[in-house]
């Protein structure tokens, strides 16, 4: 037999490959050619608040806080503290540059305020009771918040008075500021606001100080996991059809590690919209207060049902030992043919490093101690918030803060009013307002105080820790 030339073999293989490729191409449509399946987010999407202002560049709304009975545990009634009767509060959605006006009424039995977590607004709109405004009185007090959305991204709102209790009882809601310039290839937006609630078997709240000093020290993780206020809601996806998940950790204490069968999650950014470039991860960690914005590409075959889970996350003593994954949401991959995911650029945004030449340096130690009655107290540089003297700085100043954590627990560090950059070359550059400081570590962050003078807070966003003193204030002078 004459031996076949190698050229013949290569031609044959190439021919076979192109036949099978074109067969596959005939079957699978590109993701852009299809829309999400009918009712895809109906089980989980949040209602959007009614815009009372016809001007397309103004979002003007009415918001009220009141106690509403809701069924969180089947068959039981829970007296949820709620914005506009929902859990979470309604989604505030606006475009970059829009003006947002919120006419707020407090129908709760105690004073409250609203803090707009992550938004760069004027100091008198920041919602910190006793520092930027008076508490809004119980049983009918009113206040109007009015500001411009200066950054695109995923943000949230919550009270800033008796916060561990009020947030834990249900007062939190999402804000989405869209950037019309964002690539549609990232997929359809889905807001997922994660939290937990401390309920007994009858659906009643456990006491705010449950667990006493140990509860303060560890922080209180709720027993019931909620995604957009629901226990185990259902999301429908189609294999290969991307969704842009904007996840917010609104829990009082709980850290979240999210993963879905180790499917790649392409992180776009977080606290302040897009990061400098994409990052492909198989899990994403979110500390309280933090946001993550990523592309989820459904990996399962049509007709599959599976769970998105919470995984134990290391944040100090007892946080992972003997704890197991918990289900959070059901994901149904619809019985429609898979599509080929869209691609998009790895480079997302140019983020210039803050120039730190001549920056003022400060050290902030996150501290835990005991008072004379042996109660746990927390502080910054050993000082409880009530006794702290504000840091003084001025508009235009750039500072480098070393945030050091020698304690046995991790602390999510949050700064109001300004975005910072973490000085760490191993991280993808991005603007942050909340960052984890793991136990026995330190990090350096750079921040420039732009044109907004006033008294701003910084604190641990484990609200139980903030409540017992791990908070300080910063006076930005004009
Ligand atoms: Cu979301 Cu001072 O906090
Ligand atoms: Cu803390």
Short mmCIF file of C-alpha atoms and ligand atoms in Angstrom, two decimals:
data_model
loop_
_atom_site.label_atom_id
_atom_site.label_comp_id
_atom_site.label_asym_id
_atom_site.label_seq_id
_atom_site.Cartn_x
_atom_site.Cartn_y
_atom_site.Cartn_z
CA UNK A 1 0.00 0.00 0.00
CA UNK A 2 1.31 3.42 -0.84
CA UNK A 3 1.80 5.39 2.35
CA UNK A 4 -0.29 8.57 2.62
CA UNK A 5 1.55 11.83 2.70
CA UNK A 6 1.43 13.84 5.95
CA UNK A 7 -0.12 16.66 3.97
CA UNK A 8 -3.08 14.45 3.16
CA UNK A 9 -3.59 13.63 6.86
CA UNK A 10 -3.44 17.26 7.91
CA UNK A 11 -5.94 18.20 5.22
CA UNK A 12 -8.26 15.43 6.33
CA UNK A 13 -8.10 16.47 10.00
CA UNK A 14 -8.67 20.12 9.13
CA UNK A 15 -11.66 19.15 7.03
CA UNK A 16 -13.20 17.07 9.82
CA UNK A 17 -12.64 19.84 12.34
CA UNK A 18 -14.29 22.47 10.22
CA UNK A 19 -17.28 20.20 9.58
CA UNK A 20 -17.81 19.62 13.31
CA UNK A 21 -17.22 23.30 14.10
CA UNK A 22 -19.81 24.43 11.60
CA UNK A 23 -22.26 21.84 12.94
CA UNK A 24 -21.77 23.21 16.46
CA UNK A 25 -22.12 26.76 15.18
CA UNK A 26 -25.40 25.86 13.58
CA UNK A 27 -26.73 24.57 16.88
CA UNK A 28 -25.58 27.27 19.25
CA UNK A 29 -26.65 30.85 18.79
CA UNK A 30 -24.54 33.69 20.14
CA UNK A 31 -25.85 35.03 23.46
CA UNK A 32 -26.57 38.39 21.84
CA UNK A 33 -29.16 36.75 19.58
CA UNK A 34 -31.41 35.71 22.47
CA UNK A 35 -32.97 37.49 25.42
CA UNK A 36 -33.22 36.13 28.96
CA UNK A 37 -35.93 33.51 29.38
CA UNK A 38 -39.40 34.65 30.25
CA UNK A 39 -39.82 35.61 33.91
CA UNK A 40 -36.12 34.90 34.48
CA UNK A 41 -35.80 37.21 37.49
CA UNK A 42 -39.45 37.23 38.63
CA UNK A 43 -38.65 35.13 41.70
CA UNK A 44 -35.94 37.46 42.93
CA UNK A 45 -36.11 40.94 41.34
CA UNK A 46 -36.88 43.92 43.55
CA UNK A 47 -39.60 46.43 42.83
CA UNK A 48 -38.35 49.77 41.57
CA UNK A 49 -39.57 52.84 43.36
CA UNK A 50 -42.02 55.17 41.62
CA UNK A 51 -40.36 58.27 40.20
CA UNK A 52 -42.58 61.29 40.97
CA UNK A 53 -40.58 63.69 38.81
CA UNK A 54 -41.13 63.83 35.03
CA UNK A 55 -37.61 65.21 34.47
CA UNK A 56 -35.59 62.26 33.10
CA UNK A 57 -32.51 63.48 34.97
CA UNK A 58 -34.17 63.56 38.39
CA UNK A 59 -35.26 60.63 40.51
CA UNK A 60 -37.67 61.96 43.10
CA UNK A 61 -39.29 59.51 45.44
CA UNK A 62 -41.18 59.06 48.66
CA UNK A 63 -39.72 56.68 51.17
CA UNK A 64 -41.05 55.75 54.57
CA UNK A 65 -39.83 53.45 57.27
CA UNK A 66 -42.35 51.46 59.29
CA UNK A 67 -42.86 48.07 60.89
CA UNK A 68 -44.56 45.55 58.59
CA UNK A 69 -45.50 42.00 59.39
CA UNK A 70 -43.96 39.63 56.88
CA UNK A 71 -43.76 35.91 56.46
CA UNK A 72 -40.06 35.05 56.51
CA UNK A 73 -40.44 31.63 58.11
CA UNK A 74 -43.41 29.78 56.57
CA UNK A 75 -46.58 30.28 58.59
CA UNK A 76 -45.00 32.76 61.05
CA UNK A 77 -45.25 36.52 61.19
CA UNK A 78 -42.13 38.64 61.68
CA UNK A 79 -42.37 42.36 62.55
CA UNK A 80 -39.86 43.52 59.93
CA UNK A 81 -38.52 47.09 59.98
CA UNK A 82 -39.07 48.06 56.41
CA UNK A 83 -38.73 50.80 53.80
CA UNK A 84 -41.94 51.24 51.80
CA UNK A 85 -43.25 47.94 53.12
CA UNK A 86 -40.60 45.85 51.36
CA UNK A 87 -37.60 43.77 52.32
CA UNK A 88 -35.16 45.07 51.21
CA UNK A 89 -36.37 48.60 50.56
CA UNK A 90 -37.12 49.46 46.93
CA UNK A 91 -34.39 49.71 44.32
CA UNK A 92 -33.35 53.28 43.62
CA UNK A 93 -32.17 53.32 40.05
CA UNK A 94 -30.72 56.40 38.38
CA UNK A 95 -28.11 57.32 35.80
CA UNK A 96 -24.71 58.80 36.42
CA UNK A 97 -25.16 62.53 37.01
CA UNK A 98 -28.84 62.35 37.97
CA UNK A 99 -30.22 64.27 40.91
CA UNK A 100 -31.87 62.12 43.58
CA UNK A 101 -34.48 63.58 45.92
CA UNK A 102 -35.88 61.42 48.70
CA UNK A 103 -38.81 62.64 50.80
CA UNK A 104 -38.47 60.48 53.85
CA UNK A 105 -40.97 59.87 56.66
CA UNK A 106 -40.10 57.94 59.80
CA UNK A 107 -43.09 55.92 61.00
CA UNK A 108 -40.96 53.77 63.29
CA UNK A 109 -41.27 53.83 67.08
CA UNK A 110 -37.72 55.19 67.39
CA UNK A 111 -35.59 57.85 65.66
CA UNK A 112 -33.71 56.92 62.49
CA UNK A 113 -31.67 58.42 59.63
CA UNK A 114 -30.60 57.22 56.20
CA UNK A 115 -26.97 56.86 55.23
CA UNK A 116 -26.25 56.45 51.50
CA UNK A 117 -23.40 53.98 51.67
CA UNK A 118 -20.69 54.74 49.10
CA UNK A 119 -22.26 57.81 47.49
CA UNK A 120 -20.12 60.95 47.37
CA UNK A 121 -22.66 63.43 48.58
CA UNK A 122 -22.51 66.69 50.52
CA UNK A 123 -21.78 66.14 54.20
CA UNK A 124 -25.21 67.29 55.40
CA UNK A 125 -26.82 64.50 53.32
CA UNK A 126 -24.69 61.69 54.78
CA UNK A 127 -27.27 60.67 57.36
CA UNK A 128 -25.14 60.20 60.44
CA UNK A 129 -27.26 60.97 63.49
CA UNK A 130 -25.61 63.44 65.83
CA UNK A 131 -22.86 64.38 63.36
CA UNK A 132 -24.34 65.38 60.02
CA UNK A 133 -28.00 65.71 61.00
CA UNK A 134 -30.37 65.40 63.93
CA UNK A 135 -32.08 62.05 64.32
CA UNK A 136 -35.38 62.00 62.42
CA UNK A 137 -38.05 61.75 65.10
CA UNK A 138 -40.11 58.62 65.66
CA UNK A 139 -43.79 58.41 64.66
CA UNK A 140 -43.84 60.90 61.81
CA UNK A 141 -40.54 62.81 61.63
CA UNK A 142 -39.54 63.91 58.11
CA UNK A 143 -36.39 64.78 56.23
CA UNK A 144 -35.59 65.40 52.57
CA UNK A 145 -32.35 64.05 51.15
CA UNK A 146 -31.18 65.69 47.94
CA UNK A 147 -27.94 64.95 46.11
CA UNK A 148 -26.31 64.18 42.77
CA UNK A 149 -25.18 60.68 41.76
CA UNK A 150 -21.51 61.38 41.05
CA UNK A 151 -20.40 57.78 40.49
CA UNK A 152 -21.80 54.80 38.64
CA UNK A 153 -21.99 51.55 40.55
CA UNK A 154 -23.89 49.56 43.12
CA UNK A 155 -24.56 51.27 46.44
CA UNK A 156 -27.02 50.92 49.28
CA UNK A 157 -28.87 52.77 51.99
CA UNK A 158 -29.39 52.01 55.67
CA UNK A 159 -29.89 53.82 59.01
CA UNK A 160 -26.96 55.34 60.90
CA UNK A 161 -28.32 55.27 64.42
CA UNK A 162 -28.79 52.15 66.50
CA UNK A 163 -27.55 50.56 63.25
CA UNK A 164 -26.86 46.99 64.32
CA UNK A 165 -30.46 46.69 65.47
CA UNK A 166 -32.18 48.66 62.71
CA UNK A 167 -30.25 47.09 59.84
CA UNK A 168 -30.64 43.66 61.46
CA UNK A 169 -34.42 44.15 61.60
CA UNK A 170 -34.61 44.85 57.86
CA UNK A 171 -33.78 48.48 57.10
CA UNK A 172 -31.61 48.34 54.00
CA UNK A 173 -32.13 48.87 50.29
CA UNK A 174 -30.12 48.89 47.04
CA UNK A 175 -29.08 51.76 44.79
CA UNK A 176 -28.00 51.26 41.21
CA UNK A 177 -26.36 54.13 39.35
CA UNK A 178 -25.98 53.08 35.75
CA UNK A 179 -23.35 54.29 33.34
CA UNK A 180 -24.86 54.58 29.85
CA UNK A 181 -21.32 53.93 28.54
CA UNK A 182 -21.07 50.42 30.02
CA UNK A 183 -20.80 47.53 27.60
CA UNK A 184 -24.08 45.63 27.12
CA UNK A 185 -21.97 42.48 26.69
CA UNK A 186 -21.71 42.16 30.49
CA UNK A 187 -25.27 40.88 30.51
CA UNK A 188 -28.58 41.80 32.11
CA UNK A 189 -28.41 43.45 35.51
CA UNK A 190 -29.49 41.49 38.54
CA UNK A 191 -29.25 43.05 42.00
CA UNK A 192 -28.73 40.53 44.77
CA UNK A 193 -28.88 42.04 48.22
CA UNK A 194 -27.68 39.51 50.76
CA UNK A 195 -28.48 39.53 54.42
CA UNK A 196 -29.44 37.36 57.35
CA UNK A 197 -31.91 37.65 60.21
CA UNK A 198 -31.75 36.44 63.80
CA UNK A 199 -35.14 34.79 64.28
CA UNK A 200 -36.51 32.24 66.72
CA UNK A 201 -38.75 29.36 65.63
CA UNK A 202 -41.82 31.59 65.91
CA UNK A 203 -40.36 34.20 63.56
CA UNK A 204 -39.66 36.70 66.34
CA UNK A 205 -36.38 38.62 66.48
CA UNK A 206 -33.86 37.38 68.99
CA UNK A 207 -32.81 40.12 71.44
CA UNK A 208 -30.43 42.64 69.86
CA UNK A 209 -27.81 41.77 72.48
CA UNK A 210 -28.23 38.00 72.21
CA UNK A 211 -25.07 36.22 73.29
CA UNK A 212 -23.92 39.15 75.44
CA UNK A 213 -20.22 39.99 75.34
CA UNK A 214 -19.42 37.04 73.13
CA UNK A 215 -22.08 38.21 70.68
CA UNK A 216 -20.42 41.63 70.63
CA UNK A 217 -17.00 40.14 70.10
CA UNK A 218 -17.92 37.67 67.37
CA UNK A 219 -20.64 39.82 65.87
CA UNK A 220 -24.13 38.45 65.38
CA UNK A 221 -24.81 36.31 62.34
CA UNK A 222 -28.48 35.72 61.67
CA UNK A 223 -29.96 32.24 61.45
CA UNK A 224 -31.96 32.83 58.27
CA UNK A 225 -30.20 33.62 54.98
CA UNK A 226 -31.99 36.09 52.75
CA UNK A 227 -31.46 36.97 49.11
CA UNK A 228 -33.43 40.10 48.28
CA UNK A 229 -35.40 39.50 51.45
CA UNK A 230 -36.44 35.99 50.49
CA UNK A 231 -35.50 32.58 51.78
CA UNK A 232 -34.29 30.46 48.86
CA UNK A 233 -35.73 32.38 45.92
CA UNK A 234 -35.47 30.99 42.41
CA UNK A 235 -33.58 32.46 39.47
CA UNK A 236 -33.91 31.22 35.90
CA UNK A 237 -30.90 31.18 33.64
CA UNK A 238 -30.06 29.87 30.20
CA UNK A 239 -26.78 28.08 29.63
CA UNK A 240 -24.24 30.54 28.25
CA UNK A 241 -26.51 33.62 28.50
CA UNK A 242 -24.67 36.06 30.73
CA UNK A 243 -26.10 37.96 33.67
CA UNK A 244 -24.41 40.86 35.43
CA UNK A 245 -24.79 40.20 39.12
CA UNK A 246 -24.45 43.17 41.42
CA UNK A 247 -24.17 41.74 44.89
CA UNK A 248 -24.42 43.76 48.10
CA UNK A 249 -23.58 42.43 51.54
CA UNK A 250 -26.10 44.12 53.84
CA UNK A 251 -25.63 41.72 56.74
CA UNK A 252 -24.89 43.05 60.18
CA UNK A 253 -21.86 40.76 60.60
CA UNK A 254 -21.80 37.84 58.16
CA UNK A 255 -19.03 37.53 55.58
CA UNK A 256 -20.06 35.86 52.32
CA UNK A 257 -18.10 33.62 50.03
CA UNK A 258 -20.10 32.95 46.89
CA UNK A 259 -19.37 30.30 44.39
CA UNK A 260 -21.31 28.22 41.97
CA UNK A 261 -19.71 24.84 41.25
CA UNK A 262 -16.41 26.62 40.74
CA UNK A 263 -17.76 28.09 37.51
CA UNK A 264 -15.67 31.11 36.51
CA UNK A 265 -17.06 34.39 37.78
CA UNK A 266 -15.69 37.37 35.91
CA UNK A 267 -15.40 40.22 38.37
CA UNK A 268 -15.90 43.65 36.87
CA UNK A 269 -15.54 45.68 40.02
CA UNK A 270 -17.38 46.52 43.18
CA UNK A 271 -17.74 49.49 45.48
CA UNK A 272 -17.32 52.20 42.86
CA UNK A 273 -18.36 50.55 39.61
CA UNK A 274 -15.74 49.10 37.30
CA UNK A 275 -12.22 48.16 38.36
CA UNK A 276 -9.23 48.66 36.05
CA UNK A 277 -9.61 45.21 34.50
CA UNK A 278 -11.56 41.99 34.75
CA UNK A 279 -10.58 39.21 37.09
CA UNK A 280 -11.67 35.62 36.58
CA UNK A 281 -12.33 33.95 39.93
CA UNK A 282 -13.98 30.78 41.08
CA UNK A 283 -15.31 32.41 44.22
CA UNK A 284 -16.03 35.90 45.41
CA UNK A 285 -15.77 37.15 48.98
CA UNK A 286 -17.87 40.02 50.26
CA UNK A 287 -17.52 41.63 53.67
CA UNK A 288 -20.40 43.57 55.26
CA UNK A 289 -21.00 46.81 53.38
CA UNK A 290 -19.01 45.71 50.32
CA UNK A 291 -20.30 45.19 46.77
CA UNK A 292 -19.20 42.91 43.94
CA UNK A 293 -20.12 43.35 40.30
CA UNK A 294 -19.47 40.30 38.16
CA UNK A 295 -20.55 38.41 35.07
CA UNK A 296 -22.16 35.06 35.73
CA UNK A 297 -22.20 32.69 32.76
CA UNK A 298 -24.62 29.85 33.50
CA UNK A 299 -22.58 26.64 33.10
CA UNK A 300 -25.22 23.94 33.53
CA UNK A 301 -26.92 21.87 30.88
CA UNK A 302 -30.50 22.78 29.96
CA UNK A 303 -33.05 21.42 32.42
CA UNK A 304 -30.73 21.38 35.45
CA UNK A 305 -31.66 22.66 38.90
CA UNK A 306 -28.97 23.60 41.38
CA UNK A 307 -28.14 25.85 44.33
CA UNK A 308 -26.09 28.96 44.87
CA UNK A 309 -24.46 28.52 48.27
CA UNK A 310 -22.93 30.53 51.06
CA UNK A 311 -19.54 29.13 52.10
CA UNK A 312 -17.98 29.66 55.53
CA UNK A 313 -15.50 32.51 55.36
CA UNK A 314 -12.50 32.93 57.60
CA UNK A 315 -12.88 36.02 59.75
CA UNK A 316 -11.32 34.87 62.98
CA UNK A 317 -11.89 32.51 65.82
CA UNK A 318 -14.87 30.16 65.34
CA UNK A 319 -15.93 31.60 62.00
CA UNK A 320 -15.34 28.48 59.92
CA UNK A 321 -14.74 25.59 62.32
CA UNK A 322 -17.44 22.96 62.05
CA UNK A 323 -19.54 25.12 59.77
CA UNK A 324 -20.88 24.02 56.45
CA UNK A 325 -22.10 25.51 53.22
CA UNK A 326 -25.69 26.75 53.22
CA UNK A 327 -28.07 27.07 50.29
CA UNK A 328 -29.08 30.60 49.36
CA UNK A 329 -30.87 30.51 46.02
CA UNK A 330 -32.16 27.95 43.54
CA UNK A 331 -30.86 28.29 40.00
CA UNK A 332 -32.89 26.66 37.28
CA UNK A 333 -31.22 26.33 33.92
CA UNK A 334 -34.13 26.46 31.52
CA UNK A 335 -34.70 23.79 28.93
CA UNK A 336 -33.59 25.88 25.98
CA UNK A 337 -30.49 25.29 23.87
CA UNK A 338 -27.24 26.68 25.19
CA UNK A 339 -25.89 29.87 23.64
CA UNK A 340 -22.31 30.99 23.08
CA UNK A 341 -21.35 33.61 25.68
CA UNK A 342 -20.38 37.07 24.51
CA UNK A 343 -16.87 38.29 24.97
CA UNK A 344 -15.75 41.66 26.22
CA UNK A 345 -12.54 43.57 26.78
CA UNK A 346 -10.37 42.78 29.80
CA UNK A 347 -9.49 46.40 30.28
CA UNK A 348 -12.42 48.17 31.86
CA UNK A 349 -11.43 51.57 33.08
CA UNK A 350 -8.38 53.70 33.59
CA UNK A 351 -7.66 54.16 37.28
CA UNK A 352 -4.70 56.42 37.92
CA UNK A 353 -2.88 55.72 41.17
CA UNK A 354 -3.33 58.53 43.70
CA UNK A 355 -0.15 60.58 43.89
CA UNK A 356 1.04 60.07 47.46
CA UNK A 357 4.13 62.25 47.40
CA UNK A 358 4.03 64.39 50.51
CA UNK A 359 0.89 62.65 51.81
CA UNK A 360 0.13 62.87 55.52
CA UNK A 361 0.57 59.43 57.10
CA UNK A 362 -1.63 58.09 59.86
CA UNK A 363 -1.92 54.86 61.74
CA UNK A 364 -5.25 53.47 62.72
CA UNK A 365 -5.16 50.43 64.95
CA UNK A 366 -8.39 48.49 65.24
CA UNK A 367 -8.51 47.54 68.90
CA UNK A 368 -10.41 45.35 71.33
CA UNK A 369 -10.24 45.74 75.12
CA UNK A 370 -12.28 45.52 78.28
CA UNK A 371 -13.78 48.26 80.42
CA UNK A 372 -13.67 48.39 84.23
CA UNK A 373 -16.80 46.19 84.40
CA UNK A 374 -15.13 43.65 82.14
CA UNK A 375 -17.39 44.41 79.16
CA UNK A 376 -15.86 44.07 75.71
CA UNK A 377 -15.17 47.46 74.16
CA UNK A 378 -13.75 48.16 70.75
CA UNK A 379 -12.08 51.21 69.42
CA UNK A 380 -9.59 52.78 67.08
CA UNK A 381 -6.15 53.34 68.58
CA UNK A 382 -7.60 52.04 71.85
CA UNK A 383 -10.28 54.73 72.05
CA UNK A 384 -14.02 54.07 72.02
CA UNK A 385 -15.86 56.19 69.49
CA UNK A 386 -17.66 58.17 72.20
CA UNK A 387 -14.35 59.52 73.50
CA UNK A 388 -12.51 59.86 70.19
CA UNK A 389 -11.12 63.19 69.03
CA UNK A 390 -11.72 63.64 65.28
CA UNK A 391 -8.83 63.44 62.86
CA UNK A 392 -8.41 66.88 61.30
CA UNK A 393 -7.57 67.37 57.68
CA UNK A 394 -8.59 69.72 54.91
CA UNK A 395 -10.12 69.76 51.46
CA UNK A 396 -7.59 68.74 48.83
CA UNK A 397 -5.32 66.82 51.21
CA UNK A 398 -4.04 63.38 50.31
CA UNK A 399 -3.36 60.95 53.14
CA UNK A 400 -2.02 57.44 53.52
CA UNK A 401 -3.61 55.45 56.31
CA UNK A 402 -2.13 52.28 57.71
CA UNK A 403 -5.02 50.28 59.07
CA UNK A 404 -3.66 47.64 61.40
CA UNK A 405 -5.55 44.76 62.90
CA UNK A 406 -3.78 42.91 65.70
CA UNK A 407 -7.04 41.47 67.03
CA UNK A 408 -8.21 37.89 66.64
CA UNK A 409 -11.08 38.88 64.34
CA UNK A 410 -11.25 40.35 60.87
CA UNK A 411 -12.81 43.81 60.49
CA UNK A 412 -14.34 45.34 57.35
CA UNK A 413 -13.07 48.93 57.33
CA UNK A 414 -15.44 51.52 55.84
CA UNK A 415 -14.87 55.20 55.12
CA UNK A 416 -17.77 57.55 54.47
CA UNK A 417 -17.83 60.10 51.70
CA UNK A 418 -14.58 59.31 49.86
CA UNK A 419 -13.22 56.43 47.84
CA UNK A 420 -9.75 55.15 48.61
CA UNK A 421 -7.18 52.99 46.85
CA UNK A 422 -5.54 50.10 48.64
CA UNK A 423 -1.77 50.35 48.15
CA UNK A 424 -1.05 46.76 47.17
CA UNK A 425 0.37 45.88 43.76
CA UNK A 426 -1.11 42.39 43.86
CA UNK A 427 -4.64 43.79 43.67
CA UNK A 428 -6.45 44.91 40.57
CA UNK A 429 -6.67 48.71 40.90
CA UNK A 430 -10.12 49.88 41.93
CA UNK A 431 -11.82 52.49 44.08
CA UNK A 432 -13.08 51.16 47.41
CA UNK A 433 -15.11 52.38 50.35
CA UNK A 434 -15.15 49.13 52.33
CA UNK A 435 -12.30 46.65 52.61
CA UNK A 436 -11.54 43.61 54.71
CA UNK A 437 -8.68 43.83 57.18
CA UNK A 438 -8.06 40.20 58.16
CA UNK A 439 -6.88 39.30 61.65
CA UNK A 440 -3.16 40.00 62.27
CA UNK A 441 -2.68 42.00 59.08
CA UNK A 442 -2.43 45.60 58.03
CA UNK A 443 -3.12 47.46 54.86
CA UNK A 444 -2.32 50.87 53.53
CA UNK A 445 -4.84 53.00 51.76
CA UNK A 446 -4.53 56.30 49.97
CA UNK A 447 -7.31 58.85 49.91
CA UNK A 448 -7.77 62.40 48.67
CA UNK A 449 -10.42 64.56 50.30
CA UNK A 450 -12.16 66.31 47.44
CA UNK A 451 -14.38 69.35 47.65
CA UNK A 452 -16.72 68.20 50.44
CA UNK A 453 -15.82 69.49 53.89
CA UNK A 454 -17.53 68.27 57.04
CA UNK A 455 -17.48 65.51 59.63
CA UNK A 456 -17.18 62.05 58.09
CA UNK A 457 -17.14 58.66 59.79
CA UNK A 458 -14.94 55.63 59.40
CA UNK A 459 -15.71 52.38 61.15
CA UNK A 460 -15.82 48.63 61.18
CA UNK A 461 -18.87 47.54 59.17
CA UNK A 462 -19.54 44.61 61.46
CA UNK A 463 -22.27 46.75 62.98
CA UNK A 464 -22.00 45.01 66.35
CA UNK A 465 -18.37 46.15 66.46
CA UNK A 466 -19.16 49.73 65.41
CA UNK A 467 -21.83 49.81 68.10
CA UNK A 468 -19.35 49.05 70.87
CA UNK A 469 -16.86 51.64 69.72
CA UNK A 470 -14.91 50.66 66.59
CA UNK A 471 -15.62 53.91 64.81
CA UNK A 472 -13.92 57.25 64.46
CA UNK A 473 -14.51 60.56 62.75
CA UNK A 474 -12.65 62.71 60.39
CA UNK A 475 -13.08 66.47 60.18
CA UNK A 476 -12.40 67.72 56.67
CA UNK A 477 -11.94 71.47 57.03
CA UNK A 478 -12.73 73.77 54.09
CU1 LIG B 1 -22.74 51.44 55.58
CU2 LIG B 1 -21.23 54.11 58.34
O1 LIG B 1 -21.99 52.75 56.95
CU1 LIG B 2 -15.02 44.72 63.45
#
